[in-house]
PDB file of C-alpha atoms and ligand atoms in Angstrom:
ATOM      1  CA  MET M   1      -2.260   1.053 -12.502  1.00 81.00           C
ATOM      2  CA  SER M   2      -4.781   0.577 -15.276  1.00 94.00           C
ATOM      3  CA  ILE M   3      -8.050   2.253 -16.140  1.00 96.00           C
ATOM      4  CA  GLU M   4      -9.687  -0.941 -14.817  1.00 96.00           C
ATOM      5  CA  ASN M   5      -8.738   0.323 -11.341  1.00 96.00           C
ATOM      6  CA  CYS M   6     -10.523   3.645 -11.934  1.00 98.00           C
ATOM      7  CA  LYS M   7     -14.066   3.240 -10.775  1.00 97.00           C
ATOM      8  CA  ILE M   8     -17.235   5.095  -9.933  1.00 98.00           C
ATOM      9  CA  ILE M   9     -17.799   4.980  -6.190  1.00 98.00           C
ATOM     10  CA  ASP M  10     -21.083   5.591  -4.424  1.00 98.00           C
ATOM     11  CA  LEU M  11     -20.970   8.103  -1.597  1.00 98.00           C
ATOM     12  CA  GLN M  12     -23.197   7.583   1.401  1.00 98.00           C
ATOM     13  CA  VAL M  13     -26.377   9.646   0.987  1.00 98.00           C
ATOM     14  CA  ILE M  14     -28.824  10.418   3.767  1.00 98.00           C
ATOM     15  CA  ASN M  15     -32.121  11.921   2.735  1.00 98.00           C
ATOM     16  CA  ASP M  16     -34.785  13.553   4.889  1.00 98.00           C
ATOM     17  CA  HIS M  17     -37.340  16.319   4.496  1.00 98.00           C
ATOM     18  CA  ARG M  18     -34.526  18.934   4.678  1.00 98.00           C
ATOM     19  CA  GLY M  19     -32.766  17.507   1.648  1.00 98.00           C
ATOM     20  CA  LYS M  20     -29.802  15.224   1.121  1.00 98.00           C
ATOM     21  CA  ILE M  21     -26.324  14.938   2.571  1.00 98.00           C
ATOM     22  CA  ALA M  22     -23.532  13.031   0.813  1.00 98.00           C
ATOM     23  CA  ILE M  23     -20.645  11.626   2.841  1.00 98.00           C
ATOM     24  CA  ALA M  24     -17.173  10.497   1.792  1.00 98.00           C
ATOM     25  CA  GLU M  25     -14.886   8.981   4.426  1.00 98.00           C
ATOM     26  CA  SER M  26     -11.342   7.688   4.148  1.00 98.00           C
ATOM     27  CA  GLY M  27     -11.224   3.915   4.288  1.00 97.00           C
ATOM     28  CA  ILE M  28     -14.958   3.609   3.667  1.00 97.00           C
ATOM     29  CA  GLN M  29     -16.014   5.139   0.343  1.00 96.00           C
ATOM     30  CA  VAL M  30     -12.588   6.665  -0.383  1.00 98.00           C
ATOM     31  CA  PRO M  31      -9.742   4.128  -0.766  1.00 97.00           C
ATOM     32  CA  PHE M  32      -7.000   6.339   0.763  1.00 98.00           C
ATOM     33  CA  ASP M  33      -6.418   8.829   3.557  1.00 98.00           C
ATOM     34  CA  ILE M  34      -7.573  12.272   2.407  1.00 98.00           C
ATOM     35  CA  LYS M  35      -4.805  14.858   2.906  1.00 98.00           C
ATOM     36  CA  ARG M  36      -6.054  17.629   0.614  1.00 98.00           C
ATOM     37  CA  VAL M  37      -9.270  18.935  -0.889  1.00 98.00           C
ATOM     38  CA  TYR M  38      -9.526  21.300  -3.841  1.00 98.00           C
ATOM     39  CA  TYR M  39     -12.299  22.217  -6.213  1.00 98.00           C
ATOM     40  CA  LEU M  40     -12.733  23.690  -9.662  1.00 98.00           C
ATOM     41  CA  PHE M  41     -15.453  26.312 -10.043  1.00 98.00           C
ATOM     42  CA  ASP M  42     -16.356  29.139 -12.438  1.00 98.00           C
ATOM     43  CA  VAL M  43     -15.012  26.894 -15.185  1.00 98.00           C
ATOM     44  CA  PRO M  44     -15.905  28.202 -18.672  1.00 98.00           C
ATOM     45  CA  THR M  45     -17.941  25.637 -20.615  1.00 97.00           C
ATOM     46  CA  SER M  46     -15.273  25.656 -23.333  1.00 97.00           C
ATOM     47  CA  ALA M  47     -12.407  25.002 -20.886  1.00 98.00           C
ATOM     48  CA  GLU M  48     -10.225  21.913 -20.811  1.00 98.00           C
ATOM     49  CA  ARG M  49      -8.478  21.089 -17.553  1.00 98.00           C
ATOM     50  CA  GLY M  50      -6.138  18.327 -16.491  1.00 98.00           C
ATOM     51  CA  GLY M  51      -3.842  17.200 -19.260  1.00 98.00           C
ATOM     52  CA  HIS M  52      -1.508  15.409 -16.892  1.00 98.00           C
ATOM     53  CA  ALA M  53      -0.952  12.264 -14.841  1.00 98.00           C
ATOM     54  CA  HIS M  54       0.310  11.687 -11.321  1.00 98.00           C
ATOM     55  CA  ARG M  55       3.158   9.431 -10.309  1.00 97.00           C
ATOM     56  CA  ALA M  56       1.723   8.492  -6.902  1.00 98.00           C
ATOM     57  CA  LEU M  57      -1.287  10.680  -6.143  1.00 98.00           C
ATOM     58  CA  GLN M  58      -4.728   9.135  -5.820  1.00 98.00           C
ATOM     59  CA  GLN M  59      -7.870  11.200  -6.202  1.00 98.00           C
ATOM     60  CA  VAL M  60     -11.626  10.989  -6.111  1.00 98.00           C
ATOM     61  CA  LEU M  61     -13.393  13.522  -8.358  1.00 98.00           C
ATOM     62  CA  ILE M  62     -17.000  14.459  -7.635  1.00 98.00           C
ATOM     63  CA  ALA M  63     -19.389  16.646  -9.668  1.00 98.00           C
ATOM     64  CA  VAL M  64     -20.902  18.322  -6.612  1.00 98.00           C
ATOM     65  CA  SER M  65     -22.775  20.587  -9.033  1.00 98.00           C
ATOM     66  CA  GLY M  66     -23.434  20.253 -12.762  1.00 98.00           C
ATOM     67  CA  SER M  67     -21.524  17.867 -14.963  1.00 98.00           C
ATOM     68  CA  PHE M  68     -18.294  17.366 -16.895  1.00 98.00           C
ATOM     69  CA  ASN M  69     -16.358  14.658 -18.700  1.00 98.00           C
ATOM     70  CA  VAL M  70     -13.221  12.946 -17.427  1.00 98.00           C
ATOM     71  CA  HIS M  71     -11.181  11.225 -20.149  1.00 98.00           C
ATOM     72  CA  ILE M  72      -8.692   8.759 -18.685  1.00 98.00           C
ATOM     73  CA  ASP M  73      -5.784   6.949 -20.317  1.00 98.00           C
ATOM     74  CA  ASP M  74      -3.374   4.426 -18.773  1.00 97.00           C
ATOM     75  CA  GLY M  75      -1.013   4.522 -21.758  1.00 96.00           C
ATOM     76  CA  TYR M  76      -2.706   1.537 -23.368  1.00 96.00           C
ATOM     77  CA  ASN M  77      -6.446   2.024 -23.005  1.00 97.00           C
ATOM     78  CA  LYS M  78      -8.762   5.001 -22.743  1.00 98.00           C
ATOM     79  CA  ARG M  79     -12.164   5.570 -21.226  1.00 98.00           C
ATOM     80  CA  THR M  80     -14.497   8.528 -20.686  1.00 98.00           C
ATOM     81  CA  PHE M  81     -16.720   9.097 -17.669  1.00 98.00           C
ATOM     82  CA  ASN M  82     -19.433  11.731 -17.502  1.00 98.00           C
ATOM     83  CA  LEU M  83     -19.724  12.855 -13.893  1.00 98.00           C
ATOM     84  CA  ASN M  84     -23.133  14.353 -13.297  1.00 98.00           C
ATOM     85  CA  HIS M  85     -24.316  13.480  -9.801  1.00 98.00           C
ATOM     86  CA  PRO M  86     -23.126  14.659  -6.359  1.00 98.00           C
ATOM     87  CA  SER M  87     -23.559  11.165  -4.886  1.00 98.00           C
ATOM     88  CA  LYS M  88     -20.974   9.597  -7.254  1.00 98.00           C
ATOM     89  CA  GLY M  89     -17.212   9.924  -7.324  1.00 98.00           C
ATOM     90  CA  LEU M  90     -14.613   8.787  -9.814  1.00 98.00           C
ATOM     91  CA  SER M  91     -11.675   7.129  -8.088  1.00 98.00           C
ATOM     92  CA  LEU M  92      -8.400   7.613  -9.977  1.00 98.00           C
ATOM     93  CA  CYS M  93      -5.297   5.558  -9.193  1.00 98.00           C
ATOM     94  CA  PRO M  94      -1.741   6.759  -9.937  1.00 98.00           C
ATOM     95  CA  MET M  95      -0.286   6.781 -13.487  1.00 97.00           C
ATOM     96  CA  ILE M  96      -3.516   7.761 -15.195  1.00 98.00           C
ATOM     97  CA  TRP M  97      -3.494  10.569 -17.730  1.00 98.00           C
ATOM     98  CA  ARG M  98      -6.682  12.657 -17.287  1.00 98.00           C
ATOM     99  CA  GLU M  99      -8.345  15.399 -19.296  1.00 98.00           C
ATOM    100  CA  LEU M 100     -11.511  17.182 -18.204  1.00 98.00           C
ATOM    101  CA  ASP M 101     -13.910  18.990 -20.549  1.00 98.00           C
ATOM    102  CA  GLY M 102     -17.597  19.498 -21.288  1.00 98.00           C
ATOM    103  CA  PHE M 103     -18.185  21.491 -18.110  1.00 98.00           C
ATOM    104  CA  SER M 104     -21.787  22.567 -17.714  1.00 98.00           C
ATOM    105  CA  GLY M 105     -22.463  26.117 -16.552  1.00 97.00           C
ATOM    106  CA  GLY M 106     -22.017  26.454 -12.806  1.00 97.00           C
ATOM    107  CA  SER M 107     -20.412  23.051 -12.423  1.00 98.00           C
ATOM    108  CA  VAL M 108     -18.094  22.332  -9.522  1.00 98.00           C
ATOM    109  CA  CYS M 109     -15.508  19.531  -9.520  1.00 98.00           C
ATOM    110  CA  LEU M 110     -14.544  18.562  -5.993  1.00 98.00           C
ATOM    111  CA  ALA M 111     -11.319  16.568  -5.600  1.00 98.00           C
ATOM    112  CA  LEU M 112     -10.437  14.479  -2.541  1.00 98.00           C
ATOM    113  CA  VAL M 113      -6.730  13.799  -2.715  1.00 98.00           C
ATOM    114  CA  SER M 114      -4.251  11.437  -1.061  1.00 98.00           C
ATOM    115  CA  ASP M 115      -1.365  13.886  -0.599  1.00 98.00           C
ATOM    116  CA  HIS M 116      -0.285  17.498  -0.413  1.00 98.00           C
ATOM    117  CA  TYR M 117       0.403  19.445  -3.590  1.00 98.00           C
ATOM    118  CA  ASN M 118       3.720  18.489  -5.168  1.00 98.00           C
ATOM    119  CA  GLU M 119       4.526  19.604  -8.688  1.00 98.00           C
ATOM    120  CA  ASN M 120       7.175  16.837  -8.913  1.00 98.00           C
ATOM    121  CA  ASP M 121       4.371  14.264  -8.785  1.00 98.00           C
ATOM    122  CA  TYR M 122       2.976  15.516 -12.125  1.00 98.00           C
ATOM    123  CA  TYR M 123       3.649  14.311 -15.637  1.00 98.00           C
ATOM    124  CA  ARG M 124       2.611  17.324 -17.679  1.00 97.00           C
ATOM    125  CA  ASN M 125       4.026  15.915 -20.912  1.00 98.00           C
ATOM    126  CA  TYR M 126       2.129  12.999 -22.441  1.00 98.00           C
ATOM    127  CA  GLU M 127       5.177  11.503 -24.194  1.00 97.00           C
ATOM    128  CA  ASP M 128       7.158  11.419 -20.904  1.00 97.00           C
ATOM    129  CA  PHE M 129       4.201   9.710 -19.239  1.00 98.00           C
ATOM    130  CA  LYS M 130       3.905   7.132 -21.998  1.00 96.00           C
ATOM    131  CA  MET M 131       7.648   6.446 -22.035  1.00 96.00           C
ATOM    132  CA  ASP M 132       7.642   5.720 -18.291  1.00 96.00           C
ATOM    133  CA  ILE M 133       4.561   3.511 -18.622  1.00 95.00           C
ATOM    134  CA  ARG M 134       6.234   1.492 -21.386  1.00 91.00           C
ATOM    135  CA  ALA M 135       9.450   1.206 -19.334  1.00 92.00           C
ATOM    136  CA  ARG M 136       7.635  -0.431 -16.419  1.00 85.00           C
TER     137      ARG M 136
HETATM  138  C1  T46 S 201      -6.251  17.003 -11.452  1.00 87.46           C
HETATM  139  C2  T46 S 201      -7.327  17.864 -12.011  1.00 87.46           C
HETATM  140  C3  T46 S 201      -8.677  17.250 -11.968  1.00 87.46           C
HETATM  141  C4  T46 S 201      -1.755  24.372  -6.388  1.00 87.46           C
HETATM  142  O1  T46 S 201      -0.955  25.266  -6.080  1.00 87.46           O
HETATM  143  N1  T46 S 201      -2.229  23.508  -5.446  1.00 87.46           N
HETATM  144  C5  T46 S 201      -3.108  22.523  -5.732  1.00 87.46           C
HETATM  145  O2  T46 S 201      -3.514  21.765  -4.833  1.00 87.46           O
HETATM  146  C6  T46 S 201      -3.553  22.382  -7.096  1.00 87.46           C
HETATM  147  C7  T46 S 201      -4.525  21.268  -7.478  1.00 87.46           C
HETATM  148  C8  T46 S 201      -3.073  23.249  -8.033  1.00 87.46           C
HETATM  149  N2  T46 S 201      -2.197  24.233  -7.691  1.00 87.46           N
HETATM  150  C9  T46 S 201      -1.742  25.173  -8.712  1.00 87.46           C
HETATM  151  C10 T46 S 201      -0.877  24.598  -9.805  1.00 87.46           C
HETATM  152  C11 T46 S 201      -1.214  25.505 -10.988  1.00 87.46           C
HETATM  153  O3  T46 S 201      -0.384  26.653 -10.928  1.00 87.46           O
HETATM  154  O4  T46 S 201      -2.897  25.714  -9.350  1.00 87.46           O
HETATM  155  C12 T46 S 201      -2.648  25.931 -10.725  1.00 87.46           C
HETATM  156  C13 T46 S 201      -3.656  25.181 -11.572  1.00 87.46           C
HETATM  157  O5  T46 S 201      -3.428  23.766 -11.414  1.00 87.46           O
HETATM  158  P1  T46 S 201      -3.596  22.735 -12.621  1.00 87.46           P
HETATM  159  O6  T46 S 201      -3.180  23.363 -13.904  1.00 87.46           O
HETATM  160  O7  T46 S 201      -2.895  21.482 -12.231  1.00 87.46           O
HETATM  161  O8  T46 S 201      -5.185  22.538 -12.621  1.00 87.46           O
HETATM  162  P2  T46 S 201      -6.027  21.422 -13.375  1.00 87.46           P
HETATM  163  O9  T46 S 201      -7.448  21.732 -13.152  1.00 87.46           O
HETATM  164  O10 T46 S 201      -5.574  21.249 -14.786  1.00 87.46           O
HETATM  165  O11 T46 S 201      -5.657  20.069 -12.610  1.00 87.46           O
HETATM  166  C14 T46 S 201      -6.150  19.857 -11.314  1.00 87.46           C
HETATM  167  C15 T46 S 201      -5.140  19.053 -10.482  1.00 87.46           C
HETATM  168  O12 T46 S 201      -3.867  19.697 -10.550  1.00 87.46           O
HETATM  169  C16 T46 S 201      -4.994  17.648 -10.987  1.00 87.46           C
HETATM  170  O13 T46 S 201      -4.350  16.888  -9.997  1.00 87.46           O
HETATM  171  O14 T46 S 201      -6.333  15.796 -11.533  1.00 87.46           O
HETATM  172  O15 T46 S 201      -7.380  19.165 -11.392  1.00 87.46           O
END
């Protein structure tokens, strides 16, 4: 459960004279069964989202429009990704603290997620997250 396991994945893209289509399938580009999809839109450019980690949830985040930053932290190391292309996704494993900022105008963050919404899966307090990481 380290940031080394959080990677940019390439979606399948098919291009013809009508434009491009990007494809994400469970077990092919996405390393889990997708049970939920949500997306962030109309995000003010000054907004910060995230600010939590998940106990078990896995996600792939995709900038289907525009761009934004994803800052990730496994309790020991940190890394920042700038997502800016609809053919790329950032795969996040469990126990990764994430913060999103730097949203461009009109950006949309699509999330493909491994489970249904469950507030009990969230760490919303960084110190609690870090304490559990250190206890492992
Ligand atoms: C993540 C980042 C990238 C639901 O009721 N169902 C849902 O599926 C989701 C995702 C959220 N909610 C509720 C919970 C809150 O009352 O919607 C409200 C806003 O959620 P939250 O503050 O968690 O939003 P973000 O953008 O900070 O975080 C979300 C995801 O929760 C999180 O898993 O990684 O996007």
